[in-house]
Short mmCIF file of C-alpha atoms in Angstrom, two decimals:
data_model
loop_
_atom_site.label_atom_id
_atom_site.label_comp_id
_atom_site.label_asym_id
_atom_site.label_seq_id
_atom_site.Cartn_x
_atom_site.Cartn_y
_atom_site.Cartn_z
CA UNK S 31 -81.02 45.78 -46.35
CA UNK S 32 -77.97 47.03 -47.89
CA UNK S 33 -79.12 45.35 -51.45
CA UNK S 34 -80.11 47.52 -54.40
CA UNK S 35 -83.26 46.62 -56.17
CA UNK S 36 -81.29 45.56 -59.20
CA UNK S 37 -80.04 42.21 -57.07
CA UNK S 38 -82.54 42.23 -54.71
CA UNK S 39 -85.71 39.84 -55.46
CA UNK S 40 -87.63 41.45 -53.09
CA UNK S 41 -86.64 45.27 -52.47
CA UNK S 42 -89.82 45.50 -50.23
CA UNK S 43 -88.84 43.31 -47.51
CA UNK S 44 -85.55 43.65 -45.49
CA UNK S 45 -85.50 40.13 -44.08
CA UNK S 46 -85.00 38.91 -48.28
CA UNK S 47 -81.88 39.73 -50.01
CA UNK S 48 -79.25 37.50 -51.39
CA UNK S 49 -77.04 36.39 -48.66
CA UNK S 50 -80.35 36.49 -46.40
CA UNK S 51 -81.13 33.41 -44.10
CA UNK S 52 -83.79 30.63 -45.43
CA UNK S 53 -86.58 30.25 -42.99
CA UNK S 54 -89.15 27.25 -43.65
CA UNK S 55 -92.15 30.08 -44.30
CA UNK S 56 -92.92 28.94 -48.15
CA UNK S 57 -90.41 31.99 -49.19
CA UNK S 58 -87.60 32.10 -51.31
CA UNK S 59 -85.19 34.56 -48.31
CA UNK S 60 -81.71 34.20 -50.16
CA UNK S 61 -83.08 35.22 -53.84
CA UNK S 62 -81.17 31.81 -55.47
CA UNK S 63 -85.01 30.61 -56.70
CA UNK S 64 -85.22 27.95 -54.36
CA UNK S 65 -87.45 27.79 -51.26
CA UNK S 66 -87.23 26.58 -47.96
CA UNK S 67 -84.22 24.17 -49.15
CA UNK S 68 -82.99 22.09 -46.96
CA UNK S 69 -85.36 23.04 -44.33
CA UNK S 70 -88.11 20.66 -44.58
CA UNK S 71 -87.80 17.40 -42.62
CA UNK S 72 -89.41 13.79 -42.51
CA UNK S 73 -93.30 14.06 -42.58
CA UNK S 74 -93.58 17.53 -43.54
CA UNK S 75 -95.30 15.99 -46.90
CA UNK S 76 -97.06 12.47 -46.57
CA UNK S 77 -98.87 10.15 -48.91
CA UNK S 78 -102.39 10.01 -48.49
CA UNK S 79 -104.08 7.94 -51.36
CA UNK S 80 -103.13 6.03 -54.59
CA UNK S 81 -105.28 5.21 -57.23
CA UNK S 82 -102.65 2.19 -58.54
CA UNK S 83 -105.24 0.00 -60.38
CA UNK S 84 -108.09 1.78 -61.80
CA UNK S 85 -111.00 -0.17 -63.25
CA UNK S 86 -112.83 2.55 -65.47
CA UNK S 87 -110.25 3.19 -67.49
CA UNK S 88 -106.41 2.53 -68.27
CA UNK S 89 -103.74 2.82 -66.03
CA UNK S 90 -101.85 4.84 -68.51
CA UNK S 91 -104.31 7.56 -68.21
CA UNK S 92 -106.12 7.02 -64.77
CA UNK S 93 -103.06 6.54 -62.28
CA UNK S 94 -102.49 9.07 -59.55
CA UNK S 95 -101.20 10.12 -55.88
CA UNK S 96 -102.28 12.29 -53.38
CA UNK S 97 -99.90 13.79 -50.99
CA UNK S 98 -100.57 16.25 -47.77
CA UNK S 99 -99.11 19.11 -46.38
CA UNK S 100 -98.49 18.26 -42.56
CA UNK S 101 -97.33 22.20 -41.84
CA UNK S 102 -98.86 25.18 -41.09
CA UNK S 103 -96.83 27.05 -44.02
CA UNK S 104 -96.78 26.11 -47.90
CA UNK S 105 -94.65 24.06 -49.23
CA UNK S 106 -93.30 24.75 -52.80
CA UNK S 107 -92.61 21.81 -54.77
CA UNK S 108 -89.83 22.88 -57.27
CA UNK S 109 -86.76 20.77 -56.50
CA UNK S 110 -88.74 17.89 -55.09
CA UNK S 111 -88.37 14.18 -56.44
CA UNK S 112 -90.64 11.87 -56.56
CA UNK S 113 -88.96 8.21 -57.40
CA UNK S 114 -89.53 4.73 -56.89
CA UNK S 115 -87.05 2.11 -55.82
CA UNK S 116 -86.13 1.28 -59.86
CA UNK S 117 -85.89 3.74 -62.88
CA UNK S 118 -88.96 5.33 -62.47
CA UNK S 119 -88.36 9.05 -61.13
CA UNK S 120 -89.50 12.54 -61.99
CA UNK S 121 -88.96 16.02 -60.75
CA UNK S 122 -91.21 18.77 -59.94
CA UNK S 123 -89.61 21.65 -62.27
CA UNK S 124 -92.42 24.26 -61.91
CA UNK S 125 -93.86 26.24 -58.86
CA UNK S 126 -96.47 24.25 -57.63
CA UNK S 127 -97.75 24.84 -54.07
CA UNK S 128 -99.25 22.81 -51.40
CA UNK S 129 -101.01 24.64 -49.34
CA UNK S 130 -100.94 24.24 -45.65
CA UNK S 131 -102.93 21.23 -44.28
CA UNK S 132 -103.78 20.88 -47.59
CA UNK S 133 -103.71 18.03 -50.63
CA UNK S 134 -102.30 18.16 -54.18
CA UNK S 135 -102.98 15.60 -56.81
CA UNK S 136 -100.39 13.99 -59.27
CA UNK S 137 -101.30 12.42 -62.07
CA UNK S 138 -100.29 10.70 -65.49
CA UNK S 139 -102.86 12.07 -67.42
CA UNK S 140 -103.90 15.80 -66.72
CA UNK S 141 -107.51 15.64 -69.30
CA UNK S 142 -110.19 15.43 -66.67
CA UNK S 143 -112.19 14.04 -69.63
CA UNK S 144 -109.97 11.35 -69.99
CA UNK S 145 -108.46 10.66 -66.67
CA UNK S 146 -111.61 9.92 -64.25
CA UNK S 147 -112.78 13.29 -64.28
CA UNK S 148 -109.50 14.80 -61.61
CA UNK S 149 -107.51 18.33 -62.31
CA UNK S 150 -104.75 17.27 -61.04
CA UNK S 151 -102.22 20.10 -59.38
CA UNK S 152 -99.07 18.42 -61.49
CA UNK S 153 -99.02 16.02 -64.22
CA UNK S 154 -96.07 13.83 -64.30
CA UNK S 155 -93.67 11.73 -66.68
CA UNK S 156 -91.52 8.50 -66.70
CA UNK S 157 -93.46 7.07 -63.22
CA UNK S 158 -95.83 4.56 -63.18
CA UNK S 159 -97.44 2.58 -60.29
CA UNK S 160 -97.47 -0.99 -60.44
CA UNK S 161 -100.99 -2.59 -59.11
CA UNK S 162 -98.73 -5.41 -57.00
CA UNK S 163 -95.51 -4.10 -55.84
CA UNK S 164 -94.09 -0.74 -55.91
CA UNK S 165 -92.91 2.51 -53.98
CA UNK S 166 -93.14 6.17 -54.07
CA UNK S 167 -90.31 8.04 -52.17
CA UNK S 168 -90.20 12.04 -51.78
CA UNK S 169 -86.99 13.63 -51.44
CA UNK S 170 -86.55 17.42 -50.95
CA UNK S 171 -82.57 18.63 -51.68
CA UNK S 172 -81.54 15.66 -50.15
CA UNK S 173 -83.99 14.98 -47.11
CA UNK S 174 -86.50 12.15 -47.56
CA UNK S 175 -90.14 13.23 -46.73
CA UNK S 176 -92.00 10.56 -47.16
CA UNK S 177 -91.90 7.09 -48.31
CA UNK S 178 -94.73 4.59 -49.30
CA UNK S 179 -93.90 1.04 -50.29
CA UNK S 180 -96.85 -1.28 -50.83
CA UNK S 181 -96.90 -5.26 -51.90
CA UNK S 182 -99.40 -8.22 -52.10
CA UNK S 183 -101.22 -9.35 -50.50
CA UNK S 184 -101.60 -7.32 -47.24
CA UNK S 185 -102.23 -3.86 -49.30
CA UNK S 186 -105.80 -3.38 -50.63
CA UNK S 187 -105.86 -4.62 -54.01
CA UNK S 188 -109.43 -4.07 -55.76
CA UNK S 189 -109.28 -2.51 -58.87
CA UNK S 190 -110.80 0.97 -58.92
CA UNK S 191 -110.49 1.82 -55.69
CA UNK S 192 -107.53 3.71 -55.22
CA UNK S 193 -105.72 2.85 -51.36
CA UNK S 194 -106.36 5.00 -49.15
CA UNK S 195 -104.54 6.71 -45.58
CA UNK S 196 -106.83 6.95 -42.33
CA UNK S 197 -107.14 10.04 -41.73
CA UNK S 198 -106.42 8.95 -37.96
CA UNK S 199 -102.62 7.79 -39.39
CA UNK S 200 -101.80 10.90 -41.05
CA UNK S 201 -98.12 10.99 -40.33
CA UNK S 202 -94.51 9.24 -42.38
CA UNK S 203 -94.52 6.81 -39.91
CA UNK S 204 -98.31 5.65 -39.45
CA UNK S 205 -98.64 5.32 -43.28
CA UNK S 206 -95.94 2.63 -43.55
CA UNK S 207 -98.02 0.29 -42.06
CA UNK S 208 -100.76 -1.58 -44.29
CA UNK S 209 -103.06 -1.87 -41.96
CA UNK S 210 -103.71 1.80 -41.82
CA UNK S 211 -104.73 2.24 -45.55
CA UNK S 212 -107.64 0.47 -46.83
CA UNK S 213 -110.05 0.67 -50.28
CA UNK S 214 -111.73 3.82 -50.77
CA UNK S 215 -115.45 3.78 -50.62
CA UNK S 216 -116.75 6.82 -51.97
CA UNK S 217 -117.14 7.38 -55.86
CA UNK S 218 -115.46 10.28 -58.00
CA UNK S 219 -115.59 11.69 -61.45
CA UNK S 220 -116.78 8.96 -63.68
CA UNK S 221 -116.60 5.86 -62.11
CA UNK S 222 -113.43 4.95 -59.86
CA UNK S 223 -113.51 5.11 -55.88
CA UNK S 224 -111.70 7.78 -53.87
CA UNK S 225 -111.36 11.20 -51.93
CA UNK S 226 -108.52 13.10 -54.32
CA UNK S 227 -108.08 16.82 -52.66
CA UNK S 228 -110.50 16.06 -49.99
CA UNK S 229 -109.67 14.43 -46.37
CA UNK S 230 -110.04 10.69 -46.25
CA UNK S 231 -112.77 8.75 -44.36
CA UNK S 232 -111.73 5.90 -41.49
CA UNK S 233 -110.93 2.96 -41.88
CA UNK S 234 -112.17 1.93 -39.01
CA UNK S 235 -115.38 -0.41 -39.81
CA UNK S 236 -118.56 -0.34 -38.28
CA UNK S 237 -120.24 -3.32 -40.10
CA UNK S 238 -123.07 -4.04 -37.71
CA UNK S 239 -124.26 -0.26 -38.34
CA UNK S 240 -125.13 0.23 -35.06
CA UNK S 241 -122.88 3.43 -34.50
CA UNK S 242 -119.78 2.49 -32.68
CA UNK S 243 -116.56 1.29 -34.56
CA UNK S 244 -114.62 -1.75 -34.37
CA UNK S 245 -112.30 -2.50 -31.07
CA UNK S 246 -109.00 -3.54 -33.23
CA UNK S 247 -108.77 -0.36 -34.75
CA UNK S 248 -109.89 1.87 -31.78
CA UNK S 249 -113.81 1.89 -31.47
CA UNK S 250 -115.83 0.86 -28.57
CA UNK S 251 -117.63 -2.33 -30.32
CA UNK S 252 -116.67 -5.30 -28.97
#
């Protein structure tokens, strides 16, 4: 490639030199320790769940966020910011990887003995959710990926059961509206309710058991 293997991070492959072309593949083409920047766009990584108020433990050590990889490539995190609409912000400053159609778990406290019983892909500082009102917006170099902004009282708001995406609504745009995120169900680790690194149920209700889900959210049940 014209690049000797003193500057070149990658002498093996042609298509990655410095000067080279980013392509959105999860690859770092241009050798300047960045990937895919600039490249990703709105929805490529969605929120999925967030455990705002848990009920086993503190919030200070039991808080976390789920987020989903809507591409078929992975997307590496270094670069990306993760803020809310005040003072709280932090930035991913290490190489973690979400793999394609894939989850990764963020979390205040990274001690699975301490935090619910999660290992949690990146453990963060200086963000905190609050259980009434609050936001989590993900920015990549400059392009907004996702943004989640819950209130009172239309959110669900149970203690210990984090809020959880549809997995029918799994796109930016679906998961802005409350009625496509309800209470999680199912119980993890050591006492809280919810599905981190694991697809999320419906929340489509079938209360009468008898098979068929609920017309206002798409079933057949009258």
């Amino acid at each position: 490639d014209g690049v000797d293997a003193c500057s070149d991070c990658d002498d093996g492959d042609p298509a990655v030199h410095p000067g080279a072309t980013e392509v959105h593949d999860g690859v770092d083409q241009d050798c300047d320790n960045l990937v895919d920047e600039e490249l990703l766009f709105e929805g490529a990584l969605i929120i999925t769940e967030i455990m705002k108020d848990p009920d086993a433990g503190p919030d200070e050590d039991r808080e976390w966020f789920e987020v989903y990889n809507t591409t078929a490539v992975p997307i590496v995190l270094w670069g990306t910011v993760f803020n809310d609409l005040y003072m709280n912000a932090f930035t991913v400053l290490d190489g973690t990887v979400v793999p394609p159609h894939d989850y990764a778990v963020f979390a205040r406290n990274g001690d699975p003995a301490v935090n619910g019983g999660i290992t949690p892909d990146y453990v963060y500082v200086n963000f905190f959710l609050g259980n009434g009102d609050d936001e989590i917006v993900i920015t990549h170099f400059g392009t907004e990926l996702d943004r989640g902004e819950y209130s009172d009282p239309d959110w669900p708001d149970v203690p210990g059961e984090a809020m959880s995406l549809d997995i029918a609504h799994y796109h930016a745009e679906a998961n802005d509206l409350y009625d496509a995120w309800c209470g999680a169900k199912d119980p993890f680790g050591d006492g809280d309710l919810g599905t981190p690194f694991a697809d999320n149920p419906t929340c489509c209700p079938d209360e009468d058991g008898d098979g068929y889900l609920y017309w206002y959210c798409g079933g057949d049940d009258c």
